[in-house]
Amino acid sequence: MLEIRHLKTLHALREADSLVEAADRLHLTQSALSHQFKELEERMGMPLFVRKTKPVRFTSAGLRLLQLADATLPLLRGAERDIARLAGGTAGRLHMAIECHSCFQWLMPTIDQFRDAWPEVELDLASGFSFAPLPALARGDLDLVVTSDPLELAGITYVPLFTYEAMLAVANQHRLASKPYIVPEDLLSETLITYPVERDRLDIFTRFLEPADIEPAQVRTSELTVMMMQLVASGRGVCGMPHWALHEYSSRGYVKAKRLGEKGLFATLYAGIRADMLDAPYMRDFLLTAKDTSFSTLDGVSAVR
């Protein structure tokens, strides 16, 4: 009666907390996912979750199947890894660099899981802030680069990991804290705090301020997210950063998170990979682990549509 796809869809619904987002993660239309749930509920003879609830509320039957999914799906992934090893490709190299100061929050758990699953693979991680990682990837010095600024380079493929919203952090008592969203002109008199990278790699400049021909009153930099948040909370500036990195502080009431523009400012994080590495079993598994970890640990990220 049950199939693996049924367990995967239930698991995705719990993790995504909505049918729309679950469908995106499974690369299905919402209609196809709804039909799959209806078919499963007809087989079970009872509903599995309560419609139009947020967060999603599962019935007793749904919770029991989720227990089965939690026990079965990791075993399935482990078996797939074992089969990949039997087929070859167990040893290799995965040297990577990141172009994202706030990516360690989900990347380190990903790396920990990967080391346990692929101990034969030589793994190395470098910060991409002191050198140009994408040209190094094209030369073969690296095997993977995490970036939100893909460059068209021969032999390099960019695999989308997730979409995220860039937001503005302001102090709780800041004049902008009560606004429903921020417009570029709001930053004319502000000190903008950024990570120490070039402006052409910061969305708040390239996609928000520069198109409106707006320059903040002052720009200062900090390498550490926690220091940036302390500066913001003390009223010494405002700061643009991904929602997932800001959520840790805004959810605790340290700062306010404000949308950039009426419709928000969204970007995509990619894994840049050399084309000859795409089919390596351990590379495919690393990408799956990275996506699973980011969706389960980060707030405000979504599947790339």
PDB file of N, CA and C in Angstrom, residues 101-136:
ATOM      1  N   HIS A 101      29.640  34.955   4.050  1.00  0.00           N
ATOM      2  CA  HIS A 101      30.061  35.021   5.445  1.00  0.00           C
ATOM      3  C   HIS A 101      29.119  34.273   6.377  1.00  0.00           C
ATOM      4  N   SER A 102      27.829  34.232   6.037  1.00  0.00           N
ATOM      5  CA  SER A 102      26.843  33.649   6.948  1.00  0.00           C
ATOM      6  C   SER A 102      26.476  32.210   6.596  1.00  0.00           C
ATOM      7  N   CYS A 103      27.237  31.576   5.713  1.00  0.00           N
ATOM      8  CA  CYS A 103      26.893  30.225   5.265  1.00  0.00           C
ATOM      9  C   CYS A 103      27.330  29.128   6.233  1.00  0.00           C
ATOM     10  N   PHE A 104      28.208  29.462   7.166  1.00  0.00           N
ATOM     11  CA  PHE A 104      28.714  28.414   8.065  1.00  0.00           C
ATOM     12  C   PHE A 104      27.594  27.794   8.888  1.00  0.00           C
ATOM     13  N   GLN A 105      26.502  28.534   9.103  1.00  0.00           N
ATOM     14  CA  GLN A 105      25.399  28.051   9.939  1.00  0.00           C
ATOM     15  C   GLN A 105      24.824  26.737   9.434  1.00  0.00           C
ATOM     16  N   TRP A 106      24.746  26.563   8.102  1.00  0.00           N
ATOM     17  CA  TRP A 106      24.213  25.311   7.577  1.00  0.00           C
ATOM     18  C   TRP A 106      25.299  24.451   6.921  1.00  0.00           C
ATOM     19  N   LEU A 107      26.411  25.082   6.534  1.00  0.00           N
ATOM     20  CA  LEU A 107      27.447  24.325   5.833  1.00  0.00           C
ATOM     21  C   LEU A 107      28.208  23.390   6.767  1.00  0.00           C
ATOM     22  N   MET A 108      28.478  23.815   8.002  1.00  0.00           N
ATOM     23  CA  MET A 108      29.241  22.963   8.903  1.00  0.00           C
ATOM     24  C   MET A 108      28.486  21.684   9.267  1.00  0.00           C
ATOM     25  N   PRO A 109      27.164  21.735   9.579  1.00  0.00           N
ATOM     26  CA  PRO A 109      26.444  20.464   9.786  1.00  0.00           C
ATOM     27  C   PRO A 109      26.442  19.582   8.543  1.00  0.00           C
ATOM     28  N   THR A 110      26.374  20.203   7.369  1.00  0.00           N
ATOM     29  CA  THR A 110      26.436  19.432   6.123  1.00  0.00           C
ATOM     30  C   THR A 110      27.761  18.697   6.012  1.00  0.00           C
ATOM     31  N   ILE A 111      28.852  19.407   6.296  1.00  0.00           N
ATOM     32  CA  ILE A 111      30.185  18.808   6.202  1.00  0.00           C
ATOM     33  C   ILE A 111      30.341  17.686   7.227  1.00  0.00           C
ATOM     34  N   ASP A 112      29.815  17.887   8.433  1.00  0.00           N
ATOM     35  CA  ASP A 112      29.910  16.839   9.457  1.00  0.00           C
ATOM     36  C   ASP A 112      29.216  15.555   8.994  1.00  0.00           C
ATOM     37  N   GLN A 113      28.011  15.698   8.432  1.00  0.00           N
ATOM     38  CA  GLN A 113      27.291  14.525   7.926  1.00  0.00           C
ATOM     39  C   GLN A 113      28.049  13.878   6.773  1.00  0.00           C
ATOM     40  N   PHE A 114      28.614  14.711   5.911  1.00  0.00           N
ATOM     41  CA  PHE A 114      29.313  14.182   4.740  1.00  0.00           C
ATOM     42  C   PHE A 114      30.562  13.401   5.157  1.00  0.00           C
ATOM     43  N   ARG A 115      31.295  13.923   6.125  1.00  0.00           N
ATOM     44  CA  ARG A 115      32.506  13.214   6.581  1.00  0.00           C
ATOM     45  C   ARG A 115      32.161  11.820   7.101  1.00  0.00           C
ATOM     46  N   ASP A 116      31.049  11.733   7.851  1.00  0.00           N
ATOM     47  CA  ASP A 116      30.651  10.427   8.384  1.00  0.00           C
ATOM     48  C   ASP A 116      30.262   9.462   7.265  1.00  0.00           C
ATOM     49  N   ALA A 117      29.612   9.985   6.223  1.00  0.00           N
ATOM     50  CA  ALA A 117      29.121   9.127   5.146  1.00  0.00           C
ATOM     51  C   ALA A 117      30.196   8.772   4.134  1.00  0.00           C
ATOM     52  N   TRP A 118      31.173   9.655   3.925  1.00  0.00           N
ATOM     53  CA  TRP A 118      32.205   9.453   2.906  1.00  0.00           C
ATOM     54  C   TRP A 118      33.593   9.680   3.513  1.00  0.00           C
ATOM     55  N   PRO A 119      34.028   8.808   4.423  1.00  0.00           N
ATOM     56  CA  PRO A 119      35.334   9.022   5.070  1.00  0.00           C
ATOM     57  C   PRO A 119      36.515   8.916   4.113  1.00  0.00           C
ATOM     58  N   GLU A 120      36.306   8.259   2.960  1.00  0.00           N
ATOM     59  CA  GLU A 120      37.413   8.084   2.014  1.00  0.00           C
ATOM     60  C   GLU A 120      37.684   9.340   1.182  1.00  0.00           C
ATOM     61  N   VAL A 121      36.752  10.292   1.188  1.00  0.00           N
ATOM     62  CA  VAL A 121      36.899  11.489   0.364  1.00  0.00           C
ATOM     63  C   VAL A 121      37.723  12.536   1.111  1.00  0.00           C
ATOM     64  N   GLU A 122      38.739  13.057   0.446  1.00  0.00           N
ATOM     65  CA  GLU A 122      39.581  14.110   1.026  1.00  0.00           C
ATOM     66  C   GLU A 122      38.803  15.432   0.990  1.00  0.00           C
ATOM     67  N   LEU A 123      38.510  15.964   2.160  1.00  0.00           N
ATOM     68  CA  LEU A 123      37.646  17.139   2.264  1.00  0.00           C
ATOM     69  C   LEU A 123      38.440  18.322   2.798  1.00  0.00           C
ATOM     70  N   ASP A 124      38.265  19.472   2.154  1.00  0.00           N
ATOM     71  CA  ASP A 124      38.962  20.671   2.594  1.00  0.00           C
ATOM     72  C   ASP A 124      38.051  21.874   2.350  1.00  0.00           C
ATOM     73  N   LEU A 125      38.033  22.815   3.299  1.00  0.00           N
ATOM     74  CA  LEU A 125      37.180  23.998   3.202  1.00  0.00           C
ATOM     75  C   LEU A 125      38.026  25.241   3.394  1.00  0.00           C
ATOM     76  N   ALA A 126      37.843  26.207   2.478  1.00  0.00           N
ATOM     77  CA  ALA A 126      38.577  27.472   2.558  1.00  0.00           C
ATOM     78  C   ALA A 126      37.595  28.628   2.441  1.00  0.00           C
ATOM     79  N   SER A 127      37.950  29.748   3.045  1.00  0.00           N
ATOM     80  CA  SER A 127      37.170  30.970   2.868  1.00  0.00           C
ATOM     81  C   SER A 127      37.547  31.596   1.532  1.00  0.00           C
ATOM     82  N   GLY A 128      36.530  32.035   0.787  1.00  0.00           N
ATOM     83  CA  GLY A 128      36.788  32.621  -0.526  1.00  0.00           C
ATOM     84  C   GLY A 128      36.911  34.126  -0.500  1.00  0.00           C
ATOM     85  N   PHE A 129      37.242  34.701   0.665  1.00  0.00           N
ATOM     86  CA  PHE A 129      37.271  36.156   0.766  1.00  0.00           C
ATOM     87  C   PHE A 129      38.650  36.733   0.473  1.00  0.00           C
ATOM     88  N   SER A 130      39.691  35.902   0.541  1.00  0.00           N
ATOM     89  CA  SER A 130      41.044  36.416   0.328  1.00  0.00           C
ATOM     90  C   SER A 130      41.591  36.070  -1.054  1.00  0.00           C
ATOM     91  N   PHE A 131      40.787  35.376  -1.878  1.00  0.00           N
ATOM     92  CA  PHE A 131      41.212  35.050  -3.250  1.00  0.00           C
ATOM     93  C   PHE A 131      39.966  34.893  -4.103  1.00  0.00           C
ATOM     94  N   ALA A 132      40.158  34.727  -5.404  1.00  0.00           N
ATOM     95  CA  ALA A 132      39.026  34.590  -6.323  1.00  0.00           C
ATOM     96  C   ALA A 132      38.698  33.111  -6.486  1.00  0.00           C
ATOM     97  N   PRO A 133      37.673  32.597  -5.820  1.00  0.00           N
ATOM     98  CA  PRO A 133      37.431  31.153  -5.825  1.00  0.00           C
ATOM     99  C   PRO A 133      36.909  30.606  -7.152  1.00  0.00           C
ATOM    100  N   LEU A 134      36.099  31.369  -7.891  1.00  0.00           N
ATOM    101  CA  LEU A 134      35.543  30.818  -9.123  1.00  0.00           C
ATOM    102  C   LEU A 134      36.619  30.579 -10.187  1.00  0.00           C
ATOM    103  N   PRO A 135      37.555  31.507 -10.418  1.00  0.00           N
ATOM    104  CA  PRO A 135      38.667  31.170 -11.319  1.00  0.00           C
ATOM    105  C   PRO A 135      39.482  29.974 -10.823  1.00  0.00           C
ATOM    106  N   ALA A 136      39.636  29.854  -9.478  1.00  0.00           N
ATOM    107  CA  ALA A 136      40.352  28.698  -8.929  1.00  0.00           C
ATOM    108  C   ALA A 136      39.585  27.412  -9.211  1.00  0.00           C
TER     109      ALA A 136
END
